[in-house]
PDB file of C-alpha atoms in Angstrom:
ATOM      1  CA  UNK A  17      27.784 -17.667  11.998  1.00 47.00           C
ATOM      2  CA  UNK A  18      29.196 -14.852  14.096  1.00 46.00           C
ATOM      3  CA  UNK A  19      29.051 -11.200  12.884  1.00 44.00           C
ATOM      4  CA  UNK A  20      31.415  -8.326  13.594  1.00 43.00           C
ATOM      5  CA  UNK A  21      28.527  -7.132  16.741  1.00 45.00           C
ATOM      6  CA  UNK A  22      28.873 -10.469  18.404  1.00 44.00           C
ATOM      7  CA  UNK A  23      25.314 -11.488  17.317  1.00 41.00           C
ATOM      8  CA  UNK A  24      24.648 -14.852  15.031  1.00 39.00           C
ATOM      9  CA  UNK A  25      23.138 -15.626  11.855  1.00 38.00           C
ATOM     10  CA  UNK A  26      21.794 -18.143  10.324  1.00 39.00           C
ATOM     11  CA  UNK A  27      23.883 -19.223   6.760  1.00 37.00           C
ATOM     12  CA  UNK A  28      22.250 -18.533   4.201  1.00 36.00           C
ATOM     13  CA  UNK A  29      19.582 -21.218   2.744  1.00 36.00           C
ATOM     14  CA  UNK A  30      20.520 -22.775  -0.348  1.00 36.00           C
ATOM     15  CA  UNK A  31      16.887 -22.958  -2.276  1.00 36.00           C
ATOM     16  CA  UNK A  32      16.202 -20.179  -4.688  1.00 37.00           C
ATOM     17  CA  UNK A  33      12.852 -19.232  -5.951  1.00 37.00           C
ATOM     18  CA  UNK A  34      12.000 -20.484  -9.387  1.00 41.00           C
ATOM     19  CA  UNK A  35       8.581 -19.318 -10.913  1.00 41.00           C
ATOM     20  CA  UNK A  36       7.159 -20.143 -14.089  1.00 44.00           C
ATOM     21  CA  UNK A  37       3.718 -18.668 -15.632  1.00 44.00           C
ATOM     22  CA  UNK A  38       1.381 -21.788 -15.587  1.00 46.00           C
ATOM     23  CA  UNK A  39      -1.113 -22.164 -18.517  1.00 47.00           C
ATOM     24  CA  UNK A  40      -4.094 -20.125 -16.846  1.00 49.00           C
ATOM     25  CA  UNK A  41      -2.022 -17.152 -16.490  1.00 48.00           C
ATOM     26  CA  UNK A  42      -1.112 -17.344 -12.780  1.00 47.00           C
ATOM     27  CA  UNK A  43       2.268 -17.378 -11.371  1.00 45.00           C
ATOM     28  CA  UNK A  44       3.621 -20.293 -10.140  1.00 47.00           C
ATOM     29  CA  UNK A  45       6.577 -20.844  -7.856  1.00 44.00           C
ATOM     30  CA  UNK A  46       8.566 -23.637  -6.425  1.00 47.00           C
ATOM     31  CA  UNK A  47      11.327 -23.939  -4.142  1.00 49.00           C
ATOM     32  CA  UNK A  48      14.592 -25.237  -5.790  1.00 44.00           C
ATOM     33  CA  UNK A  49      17.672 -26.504  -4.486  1.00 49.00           C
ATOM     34  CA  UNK A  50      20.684 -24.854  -6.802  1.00 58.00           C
ATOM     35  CA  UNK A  51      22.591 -28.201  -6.403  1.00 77.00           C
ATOM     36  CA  UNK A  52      19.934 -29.472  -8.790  1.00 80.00           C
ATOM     37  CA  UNK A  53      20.123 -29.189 -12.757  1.00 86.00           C
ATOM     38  CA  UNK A  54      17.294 -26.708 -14.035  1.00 87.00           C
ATOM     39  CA  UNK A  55      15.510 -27.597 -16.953  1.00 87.00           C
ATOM     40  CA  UNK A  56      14.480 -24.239 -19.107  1.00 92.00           C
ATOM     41  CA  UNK A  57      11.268 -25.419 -21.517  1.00 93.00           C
ATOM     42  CA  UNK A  58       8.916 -23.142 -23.521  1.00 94.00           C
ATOM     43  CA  UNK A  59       5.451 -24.712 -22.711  1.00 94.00           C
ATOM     44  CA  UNK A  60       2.351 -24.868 -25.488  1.00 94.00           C
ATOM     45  CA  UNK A  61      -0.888 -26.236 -25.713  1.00 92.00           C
ATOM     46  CA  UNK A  62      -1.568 -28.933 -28.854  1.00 92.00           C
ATOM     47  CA  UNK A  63      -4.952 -30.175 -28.466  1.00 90.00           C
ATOM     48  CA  UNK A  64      -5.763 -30.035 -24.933  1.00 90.00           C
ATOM     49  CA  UNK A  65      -2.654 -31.432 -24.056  1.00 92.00           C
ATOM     50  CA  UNK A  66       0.569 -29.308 -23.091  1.00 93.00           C
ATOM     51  CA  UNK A  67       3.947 -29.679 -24.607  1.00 94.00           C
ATOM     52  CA  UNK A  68       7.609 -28.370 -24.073  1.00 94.00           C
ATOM     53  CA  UNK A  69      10.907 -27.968 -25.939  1.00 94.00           C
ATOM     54  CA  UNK A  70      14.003 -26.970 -24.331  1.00 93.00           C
ATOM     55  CA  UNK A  71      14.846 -23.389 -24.517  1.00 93.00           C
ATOM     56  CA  UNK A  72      18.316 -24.078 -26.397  1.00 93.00           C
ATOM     57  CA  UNK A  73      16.192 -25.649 -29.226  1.00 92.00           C
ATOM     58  CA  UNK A  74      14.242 -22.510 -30.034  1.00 94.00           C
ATOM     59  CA  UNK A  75      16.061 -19.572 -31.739  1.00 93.00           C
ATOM     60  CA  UNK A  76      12.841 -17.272 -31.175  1.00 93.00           C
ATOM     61  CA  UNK A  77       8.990 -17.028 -30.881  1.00 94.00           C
ATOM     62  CA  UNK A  78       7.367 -14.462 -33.145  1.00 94.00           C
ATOM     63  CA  UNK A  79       3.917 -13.833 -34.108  1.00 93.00           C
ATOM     64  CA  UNK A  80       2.795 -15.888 -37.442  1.00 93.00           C
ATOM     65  CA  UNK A  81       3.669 -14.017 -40.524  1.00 93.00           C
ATOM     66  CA  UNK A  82       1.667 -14.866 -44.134  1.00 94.00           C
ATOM     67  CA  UNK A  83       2.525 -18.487 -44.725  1.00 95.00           C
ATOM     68  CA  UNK A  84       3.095 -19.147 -48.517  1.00 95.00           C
ATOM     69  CA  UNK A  85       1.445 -22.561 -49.492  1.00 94.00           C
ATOM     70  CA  UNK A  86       4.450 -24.851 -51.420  1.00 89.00           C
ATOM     71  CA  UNK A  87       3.726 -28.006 -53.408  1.00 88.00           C
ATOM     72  CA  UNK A  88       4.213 -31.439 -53.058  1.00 83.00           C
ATOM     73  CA  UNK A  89       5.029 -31.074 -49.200  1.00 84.00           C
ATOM     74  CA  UNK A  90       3.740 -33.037 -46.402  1.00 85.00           C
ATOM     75  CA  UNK A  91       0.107 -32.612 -45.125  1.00 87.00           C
ATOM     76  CA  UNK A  92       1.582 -30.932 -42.075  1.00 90.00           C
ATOM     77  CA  UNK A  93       3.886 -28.688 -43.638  1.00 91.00           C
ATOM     78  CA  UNK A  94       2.092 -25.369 -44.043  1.00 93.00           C
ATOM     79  CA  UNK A  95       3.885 -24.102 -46.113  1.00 93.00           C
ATOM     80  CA  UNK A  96       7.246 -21.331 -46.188  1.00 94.00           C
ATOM     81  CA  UNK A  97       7.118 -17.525 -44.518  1.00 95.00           C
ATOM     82  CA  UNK A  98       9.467 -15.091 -44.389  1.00 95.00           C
ATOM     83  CA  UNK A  99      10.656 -14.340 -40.603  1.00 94.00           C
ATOM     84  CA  UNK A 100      13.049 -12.103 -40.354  1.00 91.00           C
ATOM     85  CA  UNK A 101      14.530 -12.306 -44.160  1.00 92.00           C
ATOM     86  CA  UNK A 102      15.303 -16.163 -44.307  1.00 91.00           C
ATOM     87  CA  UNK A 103      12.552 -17.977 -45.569  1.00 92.00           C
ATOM     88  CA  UNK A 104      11.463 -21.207 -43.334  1.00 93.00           C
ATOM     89  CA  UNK A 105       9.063 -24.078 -43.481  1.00 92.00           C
ATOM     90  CA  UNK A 106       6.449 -24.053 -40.863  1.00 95.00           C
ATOM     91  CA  UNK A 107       5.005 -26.555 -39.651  1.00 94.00           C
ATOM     92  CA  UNK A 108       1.415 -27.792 -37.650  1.00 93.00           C
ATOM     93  CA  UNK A 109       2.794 -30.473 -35.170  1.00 92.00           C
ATOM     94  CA  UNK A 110      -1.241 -31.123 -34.517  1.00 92.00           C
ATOM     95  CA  UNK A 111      -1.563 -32.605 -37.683  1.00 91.00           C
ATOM     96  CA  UNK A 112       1.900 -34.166 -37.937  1.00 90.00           C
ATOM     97  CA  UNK A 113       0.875 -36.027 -34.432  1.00 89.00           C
ATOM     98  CA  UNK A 114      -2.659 -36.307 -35.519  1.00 90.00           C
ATOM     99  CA  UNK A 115      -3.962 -34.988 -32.882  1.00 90.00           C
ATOM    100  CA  UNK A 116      -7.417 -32.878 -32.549  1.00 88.00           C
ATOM    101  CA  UNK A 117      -7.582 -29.306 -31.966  1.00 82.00           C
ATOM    102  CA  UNK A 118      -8.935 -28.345 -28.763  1.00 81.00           C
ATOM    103  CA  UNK A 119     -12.594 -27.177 -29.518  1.00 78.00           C
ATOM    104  CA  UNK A 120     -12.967 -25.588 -25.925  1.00 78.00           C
ATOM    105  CA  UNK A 121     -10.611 -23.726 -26.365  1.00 71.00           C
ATOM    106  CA  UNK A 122     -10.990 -19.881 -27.358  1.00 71.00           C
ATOM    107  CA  UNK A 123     -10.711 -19.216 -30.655  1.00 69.00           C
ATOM    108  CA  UNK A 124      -7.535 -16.813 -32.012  1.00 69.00           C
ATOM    109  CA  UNK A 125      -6.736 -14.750 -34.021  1.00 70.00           C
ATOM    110  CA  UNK A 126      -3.122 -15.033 -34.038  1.00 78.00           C
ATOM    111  CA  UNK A 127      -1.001 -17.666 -33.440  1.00 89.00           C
ATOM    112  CA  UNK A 128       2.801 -18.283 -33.056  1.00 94.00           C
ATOM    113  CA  UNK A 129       5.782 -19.556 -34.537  1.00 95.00           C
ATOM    114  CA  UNK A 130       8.448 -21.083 -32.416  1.00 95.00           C
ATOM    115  CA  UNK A 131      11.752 -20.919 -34.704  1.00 95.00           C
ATOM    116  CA  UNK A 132      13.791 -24.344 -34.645  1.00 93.00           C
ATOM    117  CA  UNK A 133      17.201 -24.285 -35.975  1.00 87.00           C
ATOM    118  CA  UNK A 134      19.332 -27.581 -36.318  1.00 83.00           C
ATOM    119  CA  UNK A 135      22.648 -27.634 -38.164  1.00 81.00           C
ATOM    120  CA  UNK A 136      21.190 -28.770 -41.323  1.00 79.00           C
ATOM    121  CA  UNK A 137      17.795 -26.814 -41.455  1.00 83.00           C
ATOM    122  CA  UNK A 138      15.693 -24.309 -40.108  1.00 87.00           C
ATOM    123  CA  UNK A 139      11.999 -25.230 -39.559  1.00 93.00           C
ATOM    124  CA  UNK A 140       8.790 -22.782 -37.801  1.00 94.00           C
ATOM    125  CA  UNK A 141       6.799 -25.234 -35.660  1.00 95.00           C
ATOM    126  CA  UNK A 142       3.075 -23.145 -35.409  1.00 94.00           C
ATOM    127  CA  UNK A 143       1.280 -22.909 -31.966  1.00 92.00           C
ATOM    128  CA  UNK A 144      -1.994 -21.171 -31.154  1.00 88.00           C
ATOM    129  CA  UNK A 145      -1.319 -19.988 -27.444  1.00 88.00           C
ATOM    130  CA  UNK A 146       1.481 -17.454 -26.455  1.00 88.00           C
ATOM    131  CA  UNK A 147       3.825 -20.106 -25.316  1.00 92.00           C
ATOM    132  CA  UNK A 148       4.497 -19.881 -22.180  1.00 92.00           C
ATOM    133  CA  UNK A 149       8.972 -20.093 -20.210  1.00 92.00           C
ATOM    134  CA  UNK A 150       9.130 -22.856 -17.489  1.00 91.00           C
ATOM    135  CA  UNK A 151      11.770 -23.771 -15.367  1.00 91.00           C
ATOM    136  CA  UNK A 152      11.927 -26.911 -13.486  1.00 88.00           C
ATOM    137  CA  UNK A 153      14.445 -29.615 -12.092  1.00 86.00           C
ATOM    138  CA  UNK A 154      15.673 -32.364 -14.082  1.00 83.00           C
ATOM    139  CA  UNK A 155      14.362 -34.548 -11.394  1.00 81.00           C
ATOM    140  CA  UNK A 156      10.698 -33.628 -12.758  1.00 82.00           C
ATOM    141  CA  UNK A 157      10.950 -35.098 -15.808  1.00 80.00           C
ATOM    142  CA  UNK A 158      10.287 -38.933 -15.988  1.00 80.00           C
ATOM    143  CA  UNK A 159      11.358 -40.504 -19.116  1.00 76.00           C
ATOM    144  CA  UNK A 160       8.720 -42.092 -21.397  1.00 66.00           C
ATOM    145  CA  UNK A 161       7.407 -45.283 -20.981  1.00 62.00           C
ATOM    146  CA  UNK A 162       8.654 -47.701 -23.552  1.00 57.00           C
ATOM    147  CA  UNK A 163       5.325 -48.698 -24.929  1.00 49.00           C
ATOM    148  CA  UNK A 164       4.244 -44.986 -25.499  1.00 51.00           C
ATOM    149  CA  UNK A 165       7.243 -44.878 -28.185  1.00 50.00           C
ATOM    150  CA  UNK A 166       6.781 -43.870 -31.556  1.00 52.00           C
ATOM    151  CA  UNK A 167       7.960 -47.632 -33.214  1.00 50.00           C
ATOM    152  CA  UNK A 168       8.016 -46.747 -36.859  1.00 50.00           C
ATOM    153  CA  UNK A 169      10.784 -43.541 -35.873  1.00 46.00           C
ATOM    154  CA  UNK A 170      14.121 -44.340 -35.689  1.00 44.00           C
ATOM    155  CA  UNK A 171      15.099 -42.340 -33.078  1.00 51.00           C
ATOM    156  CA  UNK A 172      12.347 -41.480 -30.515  1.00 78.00           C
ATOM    157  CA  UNK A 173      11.169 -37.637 -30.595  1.00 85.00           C
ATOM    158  CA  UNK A 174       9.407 -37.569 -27.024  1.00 86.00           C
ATOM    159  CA  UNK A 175      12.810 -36.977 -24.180  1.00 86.00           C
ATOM    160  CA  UNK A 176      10.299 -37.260 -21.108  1.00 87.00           C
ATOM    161  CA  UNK A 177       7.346 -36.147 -19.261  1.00 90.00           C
ATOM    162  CA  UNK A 178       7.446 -33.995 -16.991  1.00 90.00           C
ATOM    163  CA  UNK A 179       5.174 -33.586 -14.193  1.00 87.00           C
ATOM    164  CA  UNK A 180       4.589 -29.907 -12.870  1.00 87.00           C
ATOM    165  CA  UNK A 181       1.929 -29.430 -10.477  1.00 85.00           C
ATOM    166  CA  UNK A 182      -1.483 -31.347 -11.387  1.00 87.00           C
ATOM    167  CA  UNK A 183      -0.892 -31.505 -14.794  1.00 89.00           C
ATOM    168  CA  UNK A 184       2.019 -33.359 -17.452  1.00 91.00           C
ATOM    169  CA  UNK A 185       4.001 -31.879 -19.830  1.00 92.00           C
ATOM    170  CA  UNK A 186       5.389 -34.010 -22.712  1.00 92.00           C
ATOM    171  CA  UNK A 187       8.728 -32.953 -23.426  1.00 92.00           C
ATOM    172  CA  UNK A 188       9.629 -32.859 -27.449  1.00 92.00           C
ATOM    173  CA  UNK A 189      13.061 -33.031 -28.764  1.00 90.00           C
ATOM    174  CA  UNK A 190      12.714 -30.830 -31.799  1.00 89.00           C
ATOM    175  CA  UNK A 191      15.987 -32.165 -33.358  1.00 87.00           C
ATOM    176  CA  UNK A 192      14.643 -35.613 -33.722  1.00 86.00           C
ATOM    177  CA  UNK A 193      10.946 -35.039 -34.847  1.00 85.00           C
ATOM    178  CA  UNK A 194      11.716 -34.886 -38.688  1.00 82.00           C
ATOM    179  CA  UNK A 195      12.905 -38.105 -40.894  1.00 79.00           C
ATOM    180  CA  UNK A 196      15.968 -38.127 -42.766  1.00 78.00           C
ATOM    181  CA  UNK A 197      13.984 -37.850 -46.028  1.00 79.00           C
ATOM    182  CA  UNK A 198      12.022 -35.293 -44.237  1.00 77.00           C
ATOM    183  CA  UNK A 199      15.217 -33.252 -43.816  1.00 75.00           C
ATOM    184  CA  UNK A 200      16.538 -33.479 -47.009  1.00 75.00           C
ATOM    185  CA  UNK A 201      13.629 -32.684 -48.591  1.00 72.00           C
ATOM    186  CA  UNK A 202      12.978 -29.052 -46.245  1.00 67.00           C
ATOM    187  CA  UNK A 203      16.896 -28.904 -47.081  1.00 63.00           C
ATOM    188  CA  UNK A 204      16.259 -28.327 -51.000  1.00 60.00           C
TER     189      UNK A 204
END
């Protein structure tokens, strides 16, 4: 492309840099074409594993506040807490997917609350790791195998997994995770 001097210039490249912080802390960084759909998660550890939720499904991330133990609630319903003036259920997704803490892991002293609000509730999902913001294509994200389906829930909680580097990320959909009867019973 000509400029006003007579000289030429390349046009400009259409990639921008996207860079995420990985799980170990370092920053990582991809090359992205802007043509593609981005896909904004917040990334935690359950077990050894690592997670994500899209952005637009978390209100905020806070540190843990006194959880208040209720009765006759689900095993994996902690209990209520007060974050900032509504009070919200929070729940341990590790024990509501059964799965095993990671023992390797350093132990904390804090953990987090990621803040999920649907239309009919609001729920605190607790995570022991600052989560972490990730930004990726859509392309990424594979969606999950049949046979890796949750049968006895209606409609299936998991969107996709997404691959990012040398590890996978299994991508929640917070809106779906809960039962009907779940909902109606964090509702009251």
């Amino acid at each position: 492309m000509p400029t006003k001097k007579g000289k030429t210039t390349e046009a400009p490249e259409t990639p921008e840099e996207v860079s995420a912080v990985s799980g170990n802390g370092k920053e990582e960084s991809a090359k992205v074409k802007t043509n593609e759909p981005l896909l904004h998660l917040i990334v935690f550890k359950l077990g050894a594993e690592f997670y994500g939720i899209k952005i637009e499904q978390v209100k905020e991330v806070t540190v843990t506040p006194t959880i208040t133990r209720m009765p006759r609630t689900p095993d994996f319903v902690k209990g209520v807490a007060n974050i900032r003036g509504d009070i919200i259920a929070i729940m341990d997704l590790e024990e509501r997917f059964g799965i095993r803490p990671d023992t390797t892991a350093p132990a904390s002293h804090s953990s987090y609350t990621l803040v999920i609000e649907a239309r009919e509730y609001s729920i605190g999902v607790v995570v022991k790791e600052v989560p972490q913001s990730l930004n990726l294509t859509v392309s990424k994200m594979d969606k999950t195998p049949s046979f890796l389906q949750d049968i006895a829930v209606q409609e299936n909680y998991i969107e996709g997994i997404a691959k990012v580097d040398n590890r996978l990320i299994i991508v929640l959909d917070m809106y779906k995770i809960l039962s009907g009867d779940e909902i109606k019973q964090l509702s009251n």
